PDB file of C-alpha atoms in Angstrom:
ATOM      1  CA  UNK R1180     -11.555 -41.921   6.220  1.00  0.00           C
ATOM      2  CA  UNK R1181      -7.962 -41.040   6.478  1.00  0.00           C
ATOM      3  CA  UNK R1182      -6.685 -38.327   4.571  1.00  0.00           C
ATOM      4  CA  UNK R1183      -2.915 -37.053   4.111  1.00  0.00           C
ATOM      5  CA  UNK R1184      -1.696 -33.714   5.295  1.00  0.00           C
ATOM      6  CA  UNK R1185      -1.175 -32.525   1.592  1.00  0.00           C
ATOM      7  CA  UNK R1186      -4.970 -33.548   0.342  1.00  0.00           C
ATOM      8  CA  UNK R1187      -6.069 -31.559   3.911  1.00  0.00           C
ATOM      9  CA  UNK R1188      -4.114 -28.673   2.374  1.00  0.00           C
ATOM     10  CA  UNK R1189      -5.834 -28.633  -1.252  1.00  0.00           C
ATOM     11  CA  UNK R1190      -9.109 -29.130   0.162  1.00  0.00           C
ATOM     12  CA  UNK R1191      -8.346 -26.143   2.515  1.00  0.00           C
ATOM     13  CA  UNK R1192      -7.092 -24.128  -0.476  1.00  0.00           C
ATOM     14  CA  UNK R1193     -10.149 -25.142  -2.548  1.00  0.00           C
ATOM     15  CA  UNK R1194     -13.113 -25.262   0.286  1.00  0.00           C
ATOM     16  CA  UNK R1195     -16.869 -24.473  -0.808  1.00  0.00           C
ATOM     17  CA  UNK R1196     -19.992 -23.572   1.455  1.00  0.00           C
ATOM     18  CA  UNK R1197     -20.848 -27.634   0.628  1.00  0.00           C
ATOM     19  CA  UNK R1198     -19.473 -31.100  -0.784  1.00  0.00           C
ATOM     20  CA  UNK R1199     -20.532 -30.312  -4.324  1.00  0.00           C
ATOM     21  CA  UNK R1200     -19.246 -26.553  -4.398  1.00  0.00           C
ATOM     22  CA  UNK R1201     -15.759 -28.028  -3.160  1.00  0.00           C
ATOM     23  CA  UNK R1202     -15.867 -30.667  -5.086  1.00  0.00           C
ATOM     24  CA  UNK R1203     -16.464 -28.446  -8.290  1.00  0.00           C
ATOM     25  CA  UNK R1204     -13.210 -25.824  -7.341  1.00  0.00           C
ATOM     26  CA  UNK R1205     -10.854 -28.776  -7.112  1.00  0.00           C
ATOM     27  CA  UNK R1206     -11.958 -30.008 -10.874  1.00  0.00           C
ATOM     28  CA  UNK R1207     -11.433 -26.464 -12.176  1.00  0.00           C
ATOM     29  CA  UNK R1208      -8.105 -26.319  -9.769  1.00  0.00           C
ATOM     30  CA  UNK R1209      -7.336 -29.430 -11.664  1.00  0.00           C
ATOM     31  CA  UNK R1210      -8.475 -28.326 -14.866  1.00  0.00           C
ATOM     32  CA  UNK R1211      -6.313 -24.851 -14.728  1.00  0.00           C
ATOM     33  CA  UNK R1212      -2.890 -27.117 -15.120  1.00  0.00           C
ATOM     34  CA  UNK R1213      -1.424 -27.186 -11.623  1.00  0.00           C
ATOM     35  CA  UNK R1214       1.675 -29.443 -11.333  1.00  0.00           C
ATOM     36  CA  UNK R1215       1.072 -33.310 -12.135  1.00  0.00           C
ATOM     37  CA  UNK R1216       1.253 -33.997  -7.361  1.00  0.00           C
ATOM     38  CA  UNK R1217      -0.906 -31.191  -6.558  1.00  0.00           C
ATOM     39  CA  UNK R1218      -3.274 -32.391  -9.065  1.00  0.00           C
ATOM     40  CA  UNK R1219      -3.194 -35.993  -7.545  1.00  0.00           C
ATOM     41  CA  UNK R1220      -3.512 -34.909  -4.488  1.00  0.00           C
ATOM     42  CA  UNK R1221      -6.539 -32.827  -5.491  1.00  0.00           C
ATOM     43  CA  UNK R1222      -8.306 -36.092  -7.351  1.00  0.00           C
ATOM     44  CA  UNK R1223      -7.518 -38.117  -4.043  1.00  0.00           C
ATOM     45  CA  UNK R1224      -9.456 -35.769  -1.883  1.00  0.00           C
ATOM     46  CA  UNK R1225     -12.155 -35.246  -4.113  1.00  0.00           C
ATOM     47  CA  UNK R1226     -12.256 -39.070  -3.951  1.00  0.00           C
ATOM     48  CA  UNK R1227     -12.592 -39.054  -0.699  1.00  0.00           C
ATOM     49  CA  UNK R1228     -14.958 -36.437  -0.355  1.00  0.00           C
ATOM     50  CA  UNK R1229     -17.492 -38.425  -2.692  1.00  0.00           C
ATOM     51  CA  UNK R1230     -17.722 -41.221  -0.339  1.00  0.00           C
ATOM     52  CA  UNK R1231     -18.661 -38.774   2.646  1.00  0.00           C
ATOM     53  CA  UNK R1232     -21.687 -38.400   3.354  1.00  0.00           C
ATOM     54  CA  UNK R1233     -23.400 -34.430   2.927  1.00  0.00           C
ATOM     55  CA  UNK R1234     -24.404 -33.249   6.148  1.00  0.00           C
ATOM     56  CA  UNK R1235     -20.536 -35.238   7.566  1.00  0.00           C
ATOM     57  CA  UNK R1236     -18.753 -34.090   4.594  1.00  0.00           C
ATOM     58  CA  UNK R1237     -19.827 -30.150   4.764  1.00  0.00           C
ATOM     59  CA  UNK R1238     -19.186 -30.355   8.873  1.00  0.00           C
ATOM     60  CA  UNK R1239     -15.131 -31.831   7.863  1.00  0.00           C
ATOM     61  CA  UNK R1240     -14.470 -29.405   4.916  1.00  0.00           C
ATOM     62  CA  UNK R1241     -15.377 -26.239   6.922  1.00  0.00           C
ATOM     63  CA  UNK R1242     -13.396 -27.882  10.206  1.00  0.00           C
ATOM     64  CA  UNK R1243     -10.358 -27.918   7.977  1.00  0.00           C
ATOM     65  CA  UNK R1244     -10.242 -25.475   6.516  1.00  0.00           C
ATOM     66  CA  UNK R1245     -10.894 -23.425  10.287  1.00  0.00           C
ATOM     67  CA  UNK R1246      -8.189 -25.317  11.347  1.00  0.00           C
ATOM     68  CA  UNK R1247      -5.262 -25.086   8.899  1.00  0.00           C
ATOM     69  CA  UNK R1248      -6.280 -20.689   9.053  1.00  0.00           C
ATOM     70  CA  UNK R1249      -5.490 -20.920  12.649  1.00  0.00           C
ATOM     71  CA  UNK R1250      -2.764 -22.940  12.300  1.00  0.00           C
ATOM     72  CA  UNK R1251      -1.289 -19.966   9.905  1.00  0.00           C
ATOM     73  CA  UNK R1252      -2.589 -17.433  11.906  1.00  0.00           C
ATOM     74  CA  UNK R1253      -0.914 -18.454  14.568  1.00  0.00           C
ATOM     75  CA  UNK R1254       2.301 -18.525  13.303  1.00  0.00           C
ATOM     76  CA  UNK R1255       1.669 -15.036  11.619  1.00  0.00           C
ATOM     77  CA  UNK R1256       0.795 -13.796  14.844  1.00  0.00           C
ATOM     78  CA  UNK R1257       4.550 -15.388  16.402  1.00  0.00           C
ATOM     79  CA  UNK R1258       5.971 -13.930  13.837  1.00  0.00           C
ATOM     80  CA  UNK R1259       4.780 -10.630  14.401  1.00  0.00           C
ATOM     81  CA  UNK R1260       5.080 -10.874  17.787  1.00  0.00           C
ATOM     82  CA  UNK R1261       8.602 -11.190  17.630  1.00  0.00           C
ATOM     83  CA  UNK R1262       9.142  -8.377  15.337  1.00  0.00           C
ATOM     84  CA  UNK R1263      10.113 -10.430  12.574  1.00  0.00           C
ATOM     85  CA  UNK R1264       7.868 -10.320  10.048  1.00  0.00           C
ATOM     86  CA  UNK R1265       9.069  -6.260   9.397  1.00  0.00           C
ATOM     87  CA  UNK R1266      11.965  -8.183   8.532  1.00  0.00           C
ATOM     88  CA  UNK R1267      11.327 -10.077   6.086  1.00  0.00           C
ATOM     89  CA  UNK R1268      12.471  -8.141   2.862  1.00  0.00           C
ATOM     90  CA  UNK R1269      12.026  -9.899  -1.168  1.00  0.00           C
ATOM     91  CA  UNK R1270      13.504  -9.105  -4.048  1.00  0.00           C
ATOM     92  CA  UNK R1271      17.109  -8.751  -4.728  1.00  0.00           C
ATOM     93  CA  UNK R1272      20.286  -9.671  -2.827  1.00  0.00           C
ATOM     94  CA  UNK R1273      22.805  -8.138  -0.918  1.00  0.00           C
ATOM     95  CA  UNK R1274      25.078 -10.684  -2.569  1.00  0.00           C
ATOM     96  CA  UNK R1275      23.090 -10.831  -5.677  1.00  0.00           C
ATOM     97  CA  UNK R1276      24.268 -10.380  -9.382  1.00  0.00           C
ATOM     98  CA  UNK R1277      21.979  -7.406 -10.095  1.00  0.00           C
ATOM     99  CA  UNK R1278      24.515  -5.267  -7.342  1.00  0.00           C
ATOM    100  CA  UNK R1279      27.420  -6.062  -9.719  1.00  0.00           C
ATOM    101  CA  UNK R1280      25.780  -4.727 -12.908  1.00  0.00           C
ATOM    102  CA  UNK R1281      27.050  -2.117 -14.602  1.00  0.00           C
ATOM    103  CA  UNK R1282      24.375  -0.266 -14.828  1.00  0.00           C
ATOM    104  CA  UNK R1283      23.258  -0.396 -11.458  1.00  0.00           C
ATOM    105  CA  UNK R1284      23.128   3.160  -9.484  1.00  0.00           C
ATOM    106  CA  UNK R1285      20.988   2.891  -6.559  1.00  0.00           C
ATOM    107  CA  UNK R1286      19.351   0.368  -4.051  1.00  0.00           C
ATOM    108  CA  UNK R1287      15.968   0.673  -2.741  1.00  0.00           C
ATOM    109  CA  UNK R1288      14.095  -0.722  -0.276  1.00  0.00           C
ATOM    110  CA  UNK R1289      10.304  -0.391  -0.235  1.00  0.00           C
ATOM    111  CA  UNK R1290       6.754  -0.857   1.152  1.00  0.00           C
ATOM    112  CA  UNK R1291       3.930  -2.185  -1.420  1.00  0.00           C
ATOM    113  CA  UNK R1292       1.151  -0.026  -1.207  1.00  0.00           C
ATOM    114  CA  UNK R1293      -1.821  -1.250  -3.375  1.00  0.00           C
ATOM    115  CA  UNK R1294      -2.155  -4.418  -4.759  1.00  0.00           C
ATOM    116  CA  UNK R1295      -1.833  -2.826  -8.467  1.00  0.00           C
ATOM    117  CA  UNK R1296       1.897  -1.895  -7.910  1.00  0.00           C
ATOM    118  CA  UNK R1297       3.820  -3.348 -10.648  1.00  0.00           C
ATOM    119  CA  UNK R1298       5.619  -5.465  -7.915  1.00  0.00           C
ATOM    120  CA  UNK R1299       3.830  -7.331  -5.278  1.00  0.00           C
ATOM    121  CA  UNK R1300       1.205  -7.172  -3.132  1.00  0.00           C
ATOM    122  CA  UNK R1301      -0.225  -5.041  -0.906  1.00  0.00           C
ATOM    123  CA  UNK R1302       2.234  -5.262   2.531  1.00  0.00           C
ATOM    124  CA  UNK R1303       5.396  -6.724   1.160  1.00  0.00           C
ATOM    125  CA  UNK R1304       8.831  -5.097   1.520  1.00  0.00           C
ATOM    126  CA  UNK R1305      11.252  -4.946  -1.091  1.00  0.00           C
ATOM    127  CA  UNK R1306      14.739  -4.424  -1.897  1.00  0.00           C
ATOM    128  CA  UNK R1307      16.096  -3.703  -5.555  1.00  0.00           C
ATOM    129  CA  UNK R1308      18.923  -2.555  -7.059  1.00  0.00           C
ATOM    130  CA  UNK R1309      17.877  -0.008 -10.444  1.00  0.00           C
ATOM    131  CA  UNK R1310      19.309   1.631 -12.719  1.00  0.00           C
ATOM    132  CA  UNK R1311      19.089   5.356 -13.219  1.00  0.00           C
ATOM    133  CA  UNK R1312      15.589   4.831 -15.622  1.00  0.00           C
ATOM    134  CA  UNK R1313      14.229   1.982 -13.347  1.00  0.00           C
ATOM    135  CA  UNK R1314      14.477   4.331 -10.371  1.00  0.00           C
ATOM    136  CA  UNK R1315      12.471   7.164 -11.910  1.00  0.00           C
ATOM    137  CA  UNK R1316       9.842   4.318 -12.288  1.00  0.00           C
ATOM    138  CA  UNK R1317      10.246   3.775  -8.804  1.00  0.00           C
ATOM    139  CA  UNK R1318       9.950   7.140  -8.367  1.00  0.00           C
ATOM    140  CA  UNK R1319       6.956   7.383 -10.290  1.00  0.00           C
ATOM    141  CA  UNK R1320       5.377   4.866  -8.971  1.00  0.00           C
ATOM    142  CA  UNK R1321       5.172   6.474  -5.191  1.00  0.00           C
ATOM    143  CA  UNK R1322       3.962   9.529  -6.835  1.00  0.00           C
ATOM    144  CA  UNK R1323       0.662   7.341  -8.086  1.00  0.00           C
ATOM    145  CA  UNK R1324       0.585   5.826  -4.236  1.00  0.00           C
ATOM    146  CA  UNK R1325       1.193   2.216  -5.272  1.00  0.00           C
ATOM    147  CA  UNK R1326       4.927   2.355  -2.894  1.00  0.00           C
ATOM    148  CA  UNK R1327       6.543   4.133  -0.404  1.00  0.00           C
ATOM    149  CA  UNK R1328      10.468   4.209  -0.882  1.00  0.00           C
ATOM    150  CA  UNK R1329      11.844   3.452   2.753  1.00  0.00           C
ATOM    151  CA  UNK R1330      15.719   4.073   2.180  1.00  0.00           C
ATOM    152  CA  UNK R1331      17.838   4.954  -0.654  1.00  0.00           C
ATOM    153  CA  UNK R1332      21.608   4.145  -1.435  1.00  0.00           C
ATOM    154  CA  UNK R1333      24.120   5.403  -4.256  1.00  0.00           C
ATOM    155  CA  UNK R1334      25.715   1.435  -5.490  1.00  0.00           C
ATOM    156  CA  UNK R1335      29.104   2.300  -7.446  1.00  0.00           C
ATOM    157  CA  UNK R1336      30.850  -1.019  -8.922  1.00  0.00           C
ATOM    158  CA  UNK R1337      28.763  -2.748  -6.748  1.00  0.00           C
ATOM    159  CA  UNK R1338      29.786  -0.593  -3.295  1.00  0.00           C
ATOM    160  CA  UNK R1339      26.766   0.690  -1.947  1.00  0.00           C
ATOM    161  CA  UNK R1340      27.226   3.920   0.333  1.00  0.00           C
ATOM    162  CA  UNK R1341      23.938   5.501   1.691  1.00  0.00           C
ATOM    163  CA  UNK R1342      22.685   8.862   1.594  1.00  0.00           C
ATOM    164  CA  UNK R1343      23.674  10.395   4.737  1.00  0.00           C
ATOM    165  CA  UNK R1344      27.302   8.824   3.543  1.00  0.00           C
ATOM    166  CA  UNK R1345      27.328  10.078   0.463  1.00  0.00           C
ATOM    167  CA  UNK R1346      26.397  13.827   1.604  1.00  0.00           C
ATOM    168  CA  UNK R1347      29.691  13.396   4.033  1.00  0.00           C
ATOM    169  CA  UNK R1348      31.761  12.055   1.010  1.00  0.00           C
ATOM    170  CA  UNK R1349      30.722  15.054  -0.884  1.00  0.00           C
ATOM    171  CA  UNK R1350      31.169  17.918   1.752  1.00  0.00           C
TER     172      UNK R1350
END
């Protein structure tokens, strides 16, 4: 049976220890409201994976979803090989609106800690641009261990000048 790279994906996403364990996590995937394709692509694999025979069927889901992990952790592994996944920094903009605010006082960029952080999860790397208040959050936050402030910059109308500027501006 032939089966498209996007119905390999949701089965993947969705894989049991069996046929009827998988087969139940794709009708409560389906159930939970994804979008209208990922939910036809979940009813066309679970299809499919009714007309497979058990011992066949169990054999193919666990191959796949084996497969598409090494697949991704082999590109994880590239990545990190080439130093760029350090790189790789969410949240706001250089260019973005939020710099332009008038409001805005200083850019951060931080590590996520836990997994309870109020932003992200555990391992991602963030830049934001706060205001005075939203920085004592930040603040706050790497007090309770959930991040861990890398760098800090003064923004003024949207310039941002960083620390070891800003002590040289001063002096």
């Amino acid at each position: 049976m032939k089966y498209t790279k996007n119905e390999l994906v949701m089965i993947s996403r969705h894989a049991g220890g069996d046929r009827e364990e998988t087969l139940e996590r794709l009708r409560r995937a389906m159930e939970a409201g994804e979008d209208a394709l990922d939910r036809a692509f979940m009813r066309n694999a679970a299809e499919k994976l009714k007309r497979t025979a058990e011992p066949e069927c169990s054999r193919f889901i666990a191959g796949v979803k084996s497969a598409l992990a090494e697949r991704e952790g082999s590109i994880r592994r590239r990545l990190a090989l080439a130093g760029i996944e350090r790189y790789i920094v969410q949240g706001h903009d250089m260019c973005g609106g939020e710099r332009f605010q008038p409001e805005t006082r200083h850019m951060i960029t931080l590590d996520v800690l836990q997994d309870s952080s109020p932003v992200g999860s555990k391992g991602d790397h963030f830049r934001a641009f706060l205001s005075d208040e939203r920085y004592q959050n930040a603040k706050r936050s790497e007090q309770d261990g959930e991040i861990k402030i890398r760098s800090h910059a003064a923004v003024e109308s949207g310039r941002i000048i960083p620390d070891r500027n800003r002590r040289n501006l001063e002096r």
